[in-house]
PDB file of N, CA, C and O in Angstrom, chain B, residues numbered from 101:
ATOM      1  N   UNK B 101      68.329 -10.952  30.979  1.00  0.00           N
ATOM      2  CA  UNK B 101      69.422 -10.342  31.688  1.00  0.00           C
ATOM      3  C   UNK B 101      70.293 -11.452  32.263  1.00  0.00           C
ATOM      4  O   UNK B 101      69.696 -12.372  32.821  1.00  0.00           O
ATOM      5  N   UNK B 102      71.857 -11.499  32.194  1.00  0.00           N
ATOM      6  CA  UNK B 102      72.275 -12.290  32.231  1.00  0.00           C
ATOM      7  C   UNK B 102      73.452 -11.735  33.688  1.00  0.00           C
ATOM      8  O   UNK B 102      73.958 -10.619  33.566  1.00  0.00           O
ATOM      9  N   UNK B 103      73.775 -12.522  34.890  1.00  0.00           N
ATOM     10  CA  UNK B 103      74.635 -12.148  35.967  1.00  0.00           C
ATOM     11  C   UNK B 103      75.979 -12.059  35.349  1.00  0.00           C
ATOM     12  O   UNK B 103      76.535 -12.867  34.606  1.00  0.00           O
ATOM     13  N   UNK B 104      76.512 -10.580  35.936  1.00  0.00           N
ATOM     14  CA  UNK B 104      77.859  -9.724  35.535  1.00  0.00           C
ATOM     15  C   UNK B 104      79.013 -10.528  35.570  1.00  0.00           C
ATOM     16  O   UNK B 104      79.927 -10.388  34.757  1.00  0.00           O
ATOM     17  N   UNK B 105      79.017 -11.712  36.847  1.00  0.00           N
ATOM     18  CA  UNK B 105      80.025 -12.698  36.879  1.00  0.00           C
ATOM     19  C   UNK B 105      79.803 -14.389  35.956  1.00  0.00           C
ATOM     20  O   UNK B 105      80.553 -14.826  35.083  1.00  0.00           O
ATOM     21  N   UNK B 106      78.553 -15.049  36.507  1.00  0.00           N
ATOM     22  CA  UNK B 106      78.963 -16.210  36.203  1.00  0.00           C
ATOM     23  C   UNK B 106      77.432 -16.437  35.142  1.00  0.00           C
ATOM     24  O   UNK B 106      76.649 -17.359  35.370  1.00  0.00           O
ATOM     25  N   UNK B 107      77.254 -15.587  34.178  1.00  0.00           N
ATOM     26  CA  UNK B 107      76.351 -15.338  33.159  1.00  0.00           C
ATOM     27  C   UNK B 107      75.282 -15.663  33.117  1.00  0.00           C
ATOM     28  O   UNK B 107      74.594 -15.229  32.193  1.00  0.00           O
ATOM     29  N   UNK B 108      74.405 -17.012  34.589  1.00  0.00           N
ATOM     30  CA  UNK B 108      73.531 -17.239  34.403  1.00  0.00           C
ATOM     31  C   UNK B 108      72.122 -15.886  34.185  1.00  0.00           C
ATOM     32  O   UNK B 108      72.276 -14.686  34.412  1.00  0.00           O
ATOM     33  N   UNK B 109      70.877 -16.533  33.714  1.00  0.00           N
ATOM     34  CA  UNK B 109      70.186 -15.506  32.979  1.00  0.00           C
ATOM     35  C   UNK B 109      68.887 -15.501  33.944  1.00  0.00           C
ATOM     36  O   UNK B 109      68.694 -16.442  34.715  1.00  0.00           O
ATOM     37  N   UNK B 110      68.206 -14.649  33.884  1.00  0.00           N
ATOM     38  CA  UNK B 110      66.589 -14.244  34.273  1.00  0.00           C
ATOM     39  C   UNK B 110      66.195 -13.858  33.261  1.00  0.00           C
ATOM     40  O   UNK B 110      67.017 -13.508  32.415  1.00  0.00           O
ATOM     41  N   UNK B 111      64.505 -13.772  32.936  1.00  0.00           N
ATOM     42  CA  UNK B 111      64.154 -13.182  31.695  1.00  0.00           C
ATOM     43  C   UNK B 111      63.233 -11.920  31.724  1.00  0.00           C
ATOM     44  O   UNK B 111      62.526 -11.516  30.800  1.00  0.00           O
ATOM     45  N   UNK B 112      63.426 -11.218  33.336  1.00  0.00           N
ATOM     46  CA  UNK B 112      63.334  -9.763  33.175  1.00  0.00           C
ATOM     47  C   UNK B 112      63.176  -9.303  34.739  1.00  0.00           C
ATOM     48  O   UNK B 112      62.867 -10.060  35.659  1.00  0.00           O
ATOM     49  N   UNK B 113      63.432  -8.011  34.838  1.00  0.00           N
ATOM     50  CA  UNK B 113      63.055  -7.384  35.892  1.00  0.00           C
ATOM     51  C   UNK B 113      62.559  -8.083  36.877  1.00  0.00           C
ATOM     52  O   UNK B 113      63.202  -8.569  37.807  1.00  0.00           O
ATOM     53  N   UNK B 114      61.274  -8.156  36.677  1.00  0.00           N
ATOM     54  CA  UNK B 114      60.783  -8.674  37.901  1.00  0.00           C
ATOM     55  C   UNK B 114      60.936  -9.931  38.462  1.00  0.00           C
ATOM     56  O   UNK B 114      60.519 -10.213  39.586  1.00  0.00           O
ATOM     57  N   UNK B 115      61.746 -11.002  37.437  1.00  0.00           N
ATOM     58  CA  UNK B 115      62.645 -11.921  38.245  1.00  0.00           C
ATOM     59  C   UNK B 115      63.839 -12.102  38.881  1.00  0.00           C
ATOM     60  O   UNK B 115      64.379 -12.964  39.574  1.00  0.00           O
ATOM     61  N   UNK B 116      64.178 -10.603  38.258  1.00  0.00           N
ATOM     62  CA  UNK B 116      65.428 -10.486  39.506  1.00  0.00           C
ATOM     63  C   UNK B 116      65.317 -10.169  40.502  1.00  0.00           C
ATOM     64  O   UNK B 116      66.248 -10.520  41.227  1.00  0.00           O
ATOM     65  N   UNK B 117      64.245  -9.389  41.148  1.00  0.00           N
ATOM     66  CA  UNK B 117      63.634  -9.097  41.882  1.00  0.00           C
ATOM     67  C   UNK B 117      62.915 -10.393  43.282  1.00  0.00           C
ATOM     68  O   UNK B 117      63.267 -10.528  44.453  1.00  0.00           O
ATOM     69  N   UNK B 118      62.023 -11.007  42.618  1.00  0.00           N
ATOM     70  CA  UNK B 118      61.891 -11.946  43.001  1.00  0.00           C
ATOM     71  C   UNK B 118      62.648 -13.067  43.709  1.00  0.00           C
ATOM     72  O   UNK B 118      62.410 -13.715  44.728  1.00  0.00           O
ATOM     73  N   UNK B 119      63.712 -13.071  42.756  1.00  0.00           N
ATOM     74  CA  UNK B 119      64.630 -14.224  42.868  1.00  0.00           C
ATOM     75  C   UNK B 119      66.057 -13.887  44.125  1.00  0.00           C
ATOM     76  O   UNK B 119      66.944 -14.661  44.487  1.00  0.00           O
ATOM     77  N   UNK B 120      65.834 -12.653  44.479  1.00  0.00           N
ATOM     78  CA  UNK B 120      66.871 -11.969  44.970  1.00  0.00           C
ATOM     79  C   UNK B 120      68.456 -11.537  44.461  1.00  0.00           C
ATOM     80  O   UNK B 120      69.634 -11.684  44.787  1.00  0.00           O
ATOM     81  N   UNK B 121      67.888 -11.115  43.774  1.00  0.00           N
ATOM     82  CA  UNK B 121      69.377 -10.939  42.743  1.00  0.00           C
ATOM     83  C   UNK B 121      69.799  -9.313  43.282  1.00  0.00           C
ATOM     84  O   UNK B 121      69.050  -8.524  43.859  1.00  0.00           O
ATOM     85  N   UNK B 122      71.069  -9.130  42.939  1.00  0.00           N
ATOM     86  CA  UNK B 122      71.308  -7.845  43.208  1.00  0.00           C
ATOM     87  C   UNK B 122      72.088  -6.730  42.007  1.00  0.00           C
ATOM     88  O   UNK B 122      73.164  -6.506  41.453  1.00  0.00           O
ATOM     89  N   UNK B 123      70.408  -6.172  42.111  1.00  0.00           N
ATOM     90  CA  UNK B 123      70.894  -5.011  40.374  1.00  0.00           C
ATOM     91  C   UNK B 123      72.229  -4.647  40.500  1.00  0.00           C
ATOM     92  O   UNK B 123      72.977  -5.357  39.828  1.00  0.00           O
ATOM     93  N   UNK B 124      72.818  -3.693  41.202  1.00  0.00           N
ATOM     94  CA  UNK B 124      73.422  -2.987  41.238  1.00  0.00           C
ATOM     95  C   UNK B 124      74.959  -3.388  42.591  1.00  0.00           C
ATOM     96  O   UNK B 124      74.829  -3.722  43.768  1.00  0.00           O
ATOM     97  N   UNK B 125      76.074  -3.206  41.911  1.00  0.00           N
ATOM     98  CA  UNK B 125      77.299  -2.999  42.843  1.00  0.00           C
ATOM     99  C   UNK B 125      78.450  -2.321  42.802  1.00  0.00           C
ATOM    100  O   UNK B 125      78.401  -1.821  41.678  1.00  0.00           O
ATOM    101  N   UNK B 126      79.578  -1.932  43.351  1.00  0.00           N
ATOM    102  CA  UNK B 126      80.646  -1.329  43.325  1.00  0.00           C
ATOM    103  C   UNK B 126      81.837  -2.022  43.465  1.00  0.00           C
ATOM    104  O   UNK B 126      82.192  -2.700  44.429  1.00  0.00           O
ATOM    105  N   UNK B 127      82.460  -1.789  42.373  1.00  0.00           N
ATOM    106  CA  UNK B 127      84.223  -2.766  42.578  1.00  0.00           C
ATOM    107  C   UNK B 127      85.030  -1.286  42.995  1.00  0.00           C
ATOM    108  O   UNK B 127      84.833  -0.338  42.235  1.00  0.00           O
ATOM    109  N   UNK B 128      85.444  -1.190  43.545  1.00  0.00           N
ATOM    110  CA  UNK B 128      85.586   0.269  43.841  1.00  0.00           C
ATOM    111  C   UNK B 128      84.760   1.382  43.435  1.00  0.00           C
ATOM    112  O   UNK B 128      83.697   1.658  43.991  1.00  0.00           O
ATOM    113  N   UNK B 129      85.381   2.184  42.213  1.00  0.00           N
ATOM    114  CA  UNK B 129      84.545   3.385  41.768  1.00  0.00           C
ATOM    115  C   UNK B 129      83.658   2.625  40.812  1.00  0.00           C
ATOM    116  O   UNK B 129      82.543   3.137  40.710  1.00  0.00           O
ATOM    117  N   UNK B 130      83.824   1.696  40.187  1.00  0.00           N
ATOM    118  CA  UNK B 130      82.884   0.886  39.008  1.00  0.00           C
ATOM    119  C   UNK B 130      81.593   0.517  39.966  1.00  0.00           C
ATOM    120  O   UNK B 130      81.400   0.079  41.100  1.00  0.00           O
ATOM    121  N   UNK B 131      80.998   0.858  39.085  1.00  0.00           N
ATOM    122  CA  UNK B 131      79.424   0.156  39.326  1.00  0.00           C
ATOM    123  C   UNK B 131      79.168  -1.042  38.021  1.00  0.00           C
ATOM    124  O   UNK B 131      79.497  -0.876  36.847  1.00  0.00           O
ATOM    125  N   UNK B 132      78.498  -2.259  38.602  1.00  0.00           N
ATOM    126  CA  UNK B 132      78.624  -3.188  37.914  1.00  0.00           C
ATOM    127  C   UNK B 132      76.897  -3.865  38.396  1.00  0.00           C
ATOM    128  O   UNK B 132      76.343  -3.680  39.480  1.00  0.00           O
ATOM    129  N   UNK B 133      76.366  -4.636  37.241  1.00  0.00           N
ATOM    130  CA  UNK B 133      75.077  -5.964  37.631  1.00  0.00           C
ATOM    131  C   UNK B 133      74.478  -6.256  36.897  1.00  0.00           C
ATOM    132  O   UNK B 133      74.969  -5.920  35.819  1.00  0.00           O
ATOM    133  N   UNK B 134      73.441  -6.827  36.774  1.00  0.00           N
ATOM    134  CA  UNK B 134      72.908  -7.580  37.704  1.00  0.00           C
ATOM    135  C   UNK B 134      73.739  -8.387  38.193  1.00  0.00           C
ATOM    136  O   UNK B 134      74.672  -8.378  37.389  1.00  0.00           O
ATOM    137  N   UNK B 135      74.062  -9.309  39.285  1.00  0.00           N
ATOM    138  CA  UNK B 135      74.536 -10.652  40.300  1.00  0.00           C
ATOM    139  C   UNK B 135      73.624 -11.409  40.479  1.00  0.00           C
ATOM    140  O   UNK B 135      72.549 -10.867  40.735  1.00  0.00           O
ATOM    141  N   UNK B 136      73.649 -12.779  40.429  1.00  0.00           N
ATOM    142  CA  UNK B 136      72.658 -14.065  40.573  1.00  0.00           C
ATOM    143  C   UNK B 136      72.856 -13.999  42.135  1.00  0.00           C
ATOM    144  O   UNK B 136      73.897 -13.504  42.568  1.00  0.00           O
ATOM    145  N   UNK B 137      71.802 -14.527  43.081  1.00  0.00           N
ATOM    146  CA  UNK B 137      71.898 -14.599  44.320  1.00  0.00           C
ATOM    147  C   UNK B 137      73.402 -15.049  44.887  1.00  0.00           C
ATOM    148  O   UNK B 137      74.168 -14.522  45.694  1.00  0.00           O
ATOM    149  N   UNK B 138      73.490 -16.685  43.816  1.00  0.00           N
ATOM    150  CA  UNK B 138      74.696 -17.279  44.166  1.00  0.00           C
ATOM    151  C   UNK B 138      76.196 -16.474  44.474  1.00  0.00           C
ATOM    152  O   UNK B 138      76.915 -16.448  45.472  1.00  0.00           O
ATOM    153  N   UNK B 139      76.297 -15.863  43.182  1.00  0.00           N
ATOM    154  CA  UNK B 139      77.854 -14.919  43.347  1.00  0.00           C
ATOM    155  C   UNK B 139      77.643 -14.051  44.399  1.00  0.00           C
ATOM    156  O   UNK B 139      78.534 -13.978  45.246  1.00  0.00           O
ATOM    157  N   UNK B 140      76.175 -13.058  44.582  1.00  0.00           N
ATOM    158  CA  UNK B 140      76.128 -12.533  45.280  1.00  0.00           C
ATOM    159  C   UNK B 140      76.482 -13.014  47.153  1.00  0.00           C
ATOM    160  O   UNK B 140      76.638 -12.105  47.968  1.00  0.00           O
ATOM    161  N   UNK B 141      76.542 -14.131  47.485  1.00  0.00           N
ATOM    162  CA  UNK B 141      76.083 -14.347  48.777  1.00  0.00           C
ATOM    163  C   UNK B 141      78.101 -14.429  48.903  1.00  0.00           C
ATOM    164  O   UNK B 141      78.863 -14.060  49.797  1.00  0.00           O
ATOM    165  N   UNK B 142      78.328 -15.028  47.666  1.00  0.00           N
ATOM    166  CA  UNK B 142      80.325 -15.397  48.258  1.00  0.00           C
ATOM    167  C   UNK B 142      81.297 -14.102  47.916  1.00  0.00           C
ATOM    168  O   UNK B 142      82.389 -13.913  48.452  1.00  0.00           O
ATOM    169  N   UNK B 143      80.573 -13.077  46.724  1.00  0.00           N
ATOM    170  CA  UNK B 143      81.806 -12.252  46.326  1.00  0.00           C
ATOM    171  C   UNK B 143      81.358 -10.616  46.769  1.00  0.00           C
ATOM    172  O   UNK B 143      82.087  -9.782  46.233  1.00  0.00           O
ATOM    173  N   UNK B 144      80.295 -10.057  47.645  1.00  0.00           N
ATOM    174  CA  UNK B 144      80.058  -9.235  48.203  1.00  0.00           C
ATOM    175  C   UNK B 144      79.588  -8.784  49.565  1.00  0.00           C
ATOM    176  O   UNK B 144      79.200  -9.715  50.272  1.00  0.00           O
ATOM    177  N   UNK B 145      79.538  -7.796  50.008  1.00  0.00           N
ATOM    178  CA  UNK B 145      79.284  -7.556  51.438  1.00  0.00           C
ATOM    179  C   UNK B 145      78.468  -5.676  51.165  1.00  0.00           C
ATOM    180  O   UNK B 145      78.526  -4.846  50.258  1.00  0.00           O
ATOM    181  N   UNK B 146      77.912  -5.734  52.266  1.00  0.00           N
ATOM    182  CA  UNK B 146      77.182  -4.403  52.215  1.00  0.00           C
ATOM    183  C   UNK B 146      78.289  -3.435  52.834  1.00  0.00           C
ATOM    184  O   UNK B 146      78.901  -3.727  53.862  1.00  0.00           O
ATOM    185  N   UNK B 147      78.523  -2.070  52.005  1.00  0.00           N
ATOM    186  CA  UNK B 147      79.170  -0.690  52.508  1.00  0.00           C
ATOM    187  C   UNK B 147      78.744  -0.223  53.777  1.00  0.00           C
ATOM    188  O   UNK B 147      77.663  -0.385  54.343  1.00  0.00           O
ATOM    189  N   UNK B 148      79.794   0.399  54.143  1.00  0.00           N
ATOM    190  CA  UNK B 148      79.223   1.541  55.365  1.00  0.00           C
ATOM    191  C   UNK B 148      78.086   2.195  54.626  1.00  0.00           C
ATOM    192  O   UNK B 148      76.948   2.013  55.060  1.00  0.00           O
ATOM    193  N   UNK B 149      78.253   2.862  53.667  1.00  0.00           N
ATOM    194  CA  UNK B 149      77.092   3.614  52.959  1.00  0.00           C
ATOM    195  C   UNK B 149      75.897   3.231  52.509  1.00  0.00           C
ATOM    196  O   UNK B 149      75.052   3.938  51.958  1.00  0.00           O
ATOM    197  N   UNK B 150      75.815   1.333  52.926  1.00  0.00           N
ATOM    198  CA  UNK B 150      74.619   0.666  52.645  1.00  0.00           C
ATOM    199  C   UNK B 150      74.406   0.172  50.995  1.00  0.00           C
ATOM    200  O   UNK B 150      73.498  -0.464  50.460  1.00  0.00           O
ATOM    201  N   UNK B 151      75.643   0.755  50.467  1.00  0.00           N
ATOM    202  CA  UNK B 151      75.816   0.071  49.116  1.00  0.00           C
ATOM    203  C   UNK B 151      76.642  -1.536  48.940  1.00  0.00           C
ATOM    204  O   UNK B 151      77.619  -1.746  49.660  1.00  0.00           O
ATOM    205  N   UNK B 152      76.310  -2.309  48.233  1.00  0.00           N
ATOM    206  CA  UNK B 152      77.233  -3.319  48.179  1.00  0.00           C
ATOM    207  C   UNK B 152      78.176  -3.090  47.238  1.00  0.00           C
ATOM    208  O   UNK B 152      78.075  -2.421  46.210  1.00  0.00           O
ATOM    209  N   UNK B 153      79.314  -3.832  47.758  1.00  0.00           N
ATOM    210  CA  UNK B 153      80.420  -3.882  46.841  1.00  0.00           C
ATOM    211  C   UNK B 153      81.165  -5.055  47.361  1.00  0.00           C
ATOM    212  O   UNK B 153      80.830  -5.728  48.336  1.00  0.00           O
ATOM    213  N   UNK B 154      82.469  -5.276  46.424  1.00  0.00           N
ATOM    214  CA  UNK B 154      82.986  -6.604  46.101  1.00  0.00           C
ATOM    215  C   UNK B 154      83.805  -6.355  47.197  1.00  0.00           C
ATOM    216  O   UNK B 154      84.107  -5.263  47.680  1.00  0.00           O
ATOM    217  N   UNK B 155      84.281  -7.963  47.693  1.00  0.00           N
ATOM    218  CA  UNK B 155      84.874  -8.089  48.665  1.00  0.00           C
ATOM    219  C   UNK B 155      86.400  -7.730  48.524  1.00  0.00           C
ATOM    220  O   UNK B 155      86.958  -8.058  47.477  1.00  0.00           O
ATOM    221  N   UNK B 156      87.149  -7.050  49.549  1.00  0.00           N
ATOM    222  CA  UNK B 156      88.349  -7.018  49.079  1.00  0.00           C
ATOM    223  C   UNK B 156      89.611  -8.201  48.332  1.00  0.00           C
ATOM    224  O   UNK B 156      90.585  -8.101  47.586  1.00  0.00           O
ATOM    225  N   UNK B 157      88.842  -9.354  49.098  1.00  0.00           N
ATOM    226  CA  UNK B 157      90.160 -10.102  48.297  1.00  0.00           C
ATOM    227  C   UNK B 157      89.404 -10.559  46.818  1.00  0.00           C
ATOM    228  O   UNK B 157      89.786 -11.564  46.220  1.00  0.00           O
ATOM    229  N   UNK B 158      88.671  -9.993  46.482  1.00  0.00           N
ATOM    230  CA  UNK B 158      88.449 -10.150  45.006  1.00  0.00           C
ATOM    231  C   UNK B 158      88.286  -9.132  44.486  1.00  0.00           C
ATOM    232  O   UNK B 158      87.418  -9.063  43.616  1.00  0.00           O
ATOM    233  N   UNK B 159      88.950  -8.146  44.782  1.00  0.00           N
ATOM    234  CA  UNK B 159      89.751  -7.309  43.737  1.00  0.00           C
ATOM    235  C   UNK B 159      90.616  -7.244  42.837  1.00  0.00           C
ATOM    236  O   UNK B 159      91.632  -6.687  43.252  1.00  0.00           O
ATOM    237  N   UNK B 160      90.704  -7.716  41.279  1.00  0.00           N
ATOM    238  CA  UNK B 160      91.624  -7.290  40.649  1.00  0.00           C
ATOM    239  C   UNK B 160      91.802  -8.992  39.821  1.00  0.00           C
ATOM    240  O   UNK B 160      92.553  -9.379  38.926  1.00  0.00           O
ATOM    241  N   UNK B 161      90.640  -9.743  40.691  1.00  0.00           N
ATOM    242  CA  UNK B 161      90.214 -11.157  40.452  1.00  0.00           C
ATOM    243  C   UNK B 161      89.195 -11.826  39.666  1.00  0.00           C
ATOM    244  O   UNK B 161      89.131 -13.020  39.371  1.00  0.00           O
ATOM    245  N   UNK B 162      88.333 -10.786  39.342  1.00  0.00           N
ATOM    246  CA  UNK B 162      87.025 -10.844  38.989  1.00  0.00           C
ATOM    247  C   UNK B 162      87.168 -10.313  37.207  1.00  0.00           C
ATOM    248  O   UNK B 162      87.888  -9.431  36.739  1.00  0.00           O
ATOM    249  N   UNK B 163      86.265 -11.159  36.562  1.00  0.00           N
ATOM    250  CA  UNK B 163      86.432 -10.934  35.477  1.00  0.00           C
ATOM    251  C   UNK B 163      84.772 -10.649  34.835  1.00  0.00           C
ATOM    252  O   UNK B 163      84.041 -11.606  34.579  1.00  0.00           O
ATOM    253  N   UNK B 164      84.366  -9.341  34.648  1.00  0.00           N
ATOM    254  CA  UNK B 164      82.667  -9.094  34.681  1.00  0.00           C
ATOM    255  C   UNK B 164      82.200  -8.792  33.135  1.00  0.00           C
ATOM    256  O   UNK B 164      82.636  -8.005  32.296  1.00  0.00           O
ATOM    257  N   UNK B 165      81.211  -9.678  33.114  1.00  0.00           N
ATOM    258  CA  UNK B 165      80.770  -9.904  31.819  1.00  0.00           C
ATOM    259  C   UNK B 165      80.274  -8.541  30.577  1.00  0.00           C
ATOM    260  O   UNK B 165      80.101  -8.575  29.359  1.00  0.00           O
ATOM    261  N   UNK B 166      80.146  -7.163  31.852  1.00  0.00           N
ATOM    262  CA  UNK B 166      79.819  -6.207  31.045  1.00  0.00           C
ATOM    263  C   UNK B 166      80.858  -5.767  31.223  1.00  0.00           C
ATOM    264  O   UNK B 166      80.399  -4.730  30.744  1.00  0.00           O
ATOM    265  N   UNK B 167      82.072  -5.459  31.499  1.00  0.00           N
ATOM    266  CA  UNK B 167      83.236  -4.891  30.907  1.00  0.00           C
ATOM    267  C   UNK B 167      83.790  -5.721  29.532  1.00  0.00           C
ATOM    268  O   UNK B 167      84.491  -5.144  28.700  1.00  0.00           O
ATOM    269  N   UNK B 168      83.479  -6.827  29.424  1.00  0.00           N
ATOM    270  CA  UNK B 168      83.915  -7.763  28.188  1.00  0.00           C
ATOM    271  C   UNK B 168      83.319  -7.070  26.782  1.00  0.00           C
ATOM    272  O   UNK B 168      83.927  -6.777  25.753  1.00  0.00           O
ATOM    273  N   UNK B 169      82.026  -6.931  27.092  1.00  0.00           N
ATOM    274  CA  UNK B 169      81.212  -6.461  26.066  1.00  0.00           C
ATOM    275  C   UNK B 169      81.770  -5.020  25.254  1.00  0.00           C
ATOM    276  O   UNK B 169      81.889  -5.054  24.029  1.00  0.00           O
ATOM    277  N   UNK B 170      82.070  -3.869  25.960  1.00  0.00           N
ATOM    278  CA  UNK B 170      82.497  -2.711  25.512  1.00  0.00           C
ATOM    279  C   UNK B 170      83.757  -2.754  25.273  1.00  0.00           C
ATOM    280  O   UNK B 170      84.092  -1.890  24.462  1.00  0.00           O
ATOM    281  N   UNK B 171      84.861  -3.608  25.761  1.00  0.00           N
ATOM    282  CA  UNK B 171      86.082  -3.404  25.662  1.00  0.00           C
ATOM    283  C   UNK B 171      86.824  -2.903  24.046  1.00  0.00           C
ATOM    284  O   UNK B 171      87.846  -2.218  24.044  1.00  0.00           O
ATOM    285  N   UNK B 172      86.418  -3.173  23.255  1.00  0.00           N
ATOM    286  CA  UNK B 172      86.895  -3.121  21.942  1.00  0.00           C
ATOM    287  C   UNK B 172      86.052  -2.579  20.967  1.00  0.00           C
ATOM    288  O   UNK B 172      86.075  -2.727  19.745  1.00  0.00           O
ATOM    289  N   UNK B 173      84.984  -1.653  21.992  1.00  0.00           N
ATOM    290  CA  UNK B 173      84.194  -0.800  20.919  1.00  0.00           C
ATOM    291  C   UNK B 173      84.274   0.565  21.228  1.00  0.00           C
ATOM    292  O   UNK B 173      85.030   0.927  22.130  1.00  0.00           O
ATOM    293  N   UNK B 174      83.542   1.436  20.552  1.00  0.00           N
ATOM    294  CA  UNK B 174      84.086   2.789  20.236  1.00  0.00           C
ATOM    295  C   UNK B 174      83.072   3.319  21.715  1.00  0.00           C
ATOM    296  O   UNK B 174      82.155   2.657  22.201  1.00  0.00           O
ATOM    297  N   UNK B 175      83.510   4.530  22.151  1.00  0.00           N
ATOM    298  CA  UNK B 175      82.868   4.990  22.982  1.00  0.00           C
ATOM    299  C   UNK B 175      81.208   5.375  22.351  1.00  0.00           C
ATOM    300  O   UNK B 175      80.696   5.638  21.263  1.00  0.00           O
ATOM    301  N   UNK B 176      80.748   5.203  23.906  1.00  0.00           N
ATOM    302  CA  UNK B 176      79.231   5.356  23.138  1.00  0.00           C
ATOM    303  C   UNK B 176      78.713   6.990  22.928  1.00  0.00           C
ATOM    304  O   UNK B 176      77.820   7.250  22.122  1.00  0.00           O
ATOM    305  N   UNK B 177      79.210   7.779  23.540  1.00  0.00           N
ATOM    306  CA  UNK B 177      79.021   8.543  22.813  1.00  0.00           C
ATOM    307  C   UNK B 177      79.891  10.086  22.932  1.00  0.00           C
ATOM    308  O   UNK B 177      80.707  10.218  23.844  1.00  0.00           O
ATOM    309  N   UNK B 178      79.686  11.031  22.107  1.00  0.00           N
ATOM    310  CA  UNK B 178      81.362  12.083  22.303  1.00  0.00           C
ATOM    311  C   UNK B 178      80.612  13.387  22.838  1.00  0.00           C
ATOM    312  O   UNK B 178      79.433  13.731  22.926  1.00  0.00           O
ATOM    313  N   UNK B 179      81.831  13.941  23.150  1.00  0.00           N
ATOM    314  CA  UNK B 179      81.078  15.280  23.356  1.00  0.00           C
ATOM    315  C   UNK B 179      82.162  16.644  22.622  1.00  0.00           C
ATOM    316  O   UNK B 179      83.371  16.879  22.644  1.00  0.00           O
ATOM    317  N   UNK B 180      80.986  17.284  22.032  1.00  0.00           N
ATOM    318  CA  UNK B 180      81.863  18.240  21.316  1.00  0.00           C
ATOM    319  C   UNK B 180      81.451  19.381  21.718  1.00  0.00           C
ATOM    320  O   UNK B 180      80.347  19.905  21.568  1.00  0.00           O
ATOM    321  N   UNK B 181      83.089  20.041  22.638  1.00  0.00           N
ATOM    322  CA  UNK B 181      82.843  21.278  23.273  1.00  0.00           C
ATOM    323  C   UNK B 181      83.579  22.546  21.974  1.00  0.00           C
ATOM    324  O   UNK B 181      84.469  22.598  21.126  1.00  0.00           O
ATOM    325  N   UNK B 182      82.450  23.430  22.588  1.00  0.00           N
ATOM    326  CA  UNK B 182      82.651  24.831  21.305  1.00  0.00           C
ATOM    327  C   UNK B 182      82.166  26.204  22.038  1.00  0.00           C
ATOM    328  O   UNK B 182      81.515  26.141  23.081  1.00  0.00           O
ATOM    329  N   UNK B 183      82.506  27.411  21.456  1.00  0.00           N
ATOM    330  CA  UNK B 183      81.627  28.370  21.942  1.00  0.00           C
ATOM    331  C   UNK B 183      81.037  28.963  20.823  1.00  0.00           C
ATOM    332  O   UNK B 183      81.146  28.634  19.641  1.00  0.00           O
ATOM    333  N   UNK B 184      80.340  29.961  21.374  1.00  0.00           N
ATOM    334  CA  UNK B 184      79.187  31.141  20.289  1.00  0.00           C
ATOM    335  C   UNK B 184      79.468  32.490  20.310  1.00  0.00           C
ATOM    336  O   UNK B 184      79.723  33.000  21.401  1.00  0.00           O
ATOM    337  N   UNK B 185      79.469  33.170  19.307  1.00  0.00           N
ATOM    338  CA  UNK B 185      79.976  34.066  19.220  1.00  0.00           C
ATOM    339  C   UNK B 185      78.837  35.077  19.306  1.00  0.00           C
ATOM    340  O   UNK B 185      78.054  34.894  18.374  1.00  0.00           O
ATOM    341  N   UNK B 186      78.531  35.932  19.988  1.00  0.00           N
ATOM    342  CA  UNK B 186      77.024  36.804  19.929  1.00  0.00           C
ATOM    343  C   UNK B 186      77.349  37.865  19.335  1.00  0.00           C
ATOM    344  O   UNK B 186      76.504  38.734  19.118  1.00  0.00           O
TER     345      UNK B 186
END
């Protein structure tokens, strides 16, 4: 698993854990992670709601390694609405 900002890697779960990394965050409505301790300690702060998310002046600044990945591929998956006739 590699951190959302500055790509360094762990080689599973329970070293992110360990290591203090932080799975999970919010750039507004986006949820984004893993974060290496490092990015974590300069580019986030904890919510009123006890969630972390990115600091305001790095909004709109940040360039995250899993939005890179999907950008130019097909959605993962569709939904096809229909009805039934009884």
């Amino acid at each position: 698993m590699n951190c959302t900002i500055c790509g360094v890697s762990a080689d599973n779960v329970e070293d992110l854990v360990a290591e203090n990394w932080t799975l999970s965050f919010f750039d507004e409505n986006d949820e984004h992670g893993p974060l290496c301790p490092a990015c974590s300690e300069i580019l986030l702060h904890m919510a009123h709601d006890g969630e972390y998310e990115l600091k305001r002046e790095y909004h709109g600044k940040v360039t995250f390694n899993d939005q890179i990945e999907y950008m130019d591929d097909d959605p993962l998956c569709d939904i096809v609405l229909g009805y039934i006739l009884n």
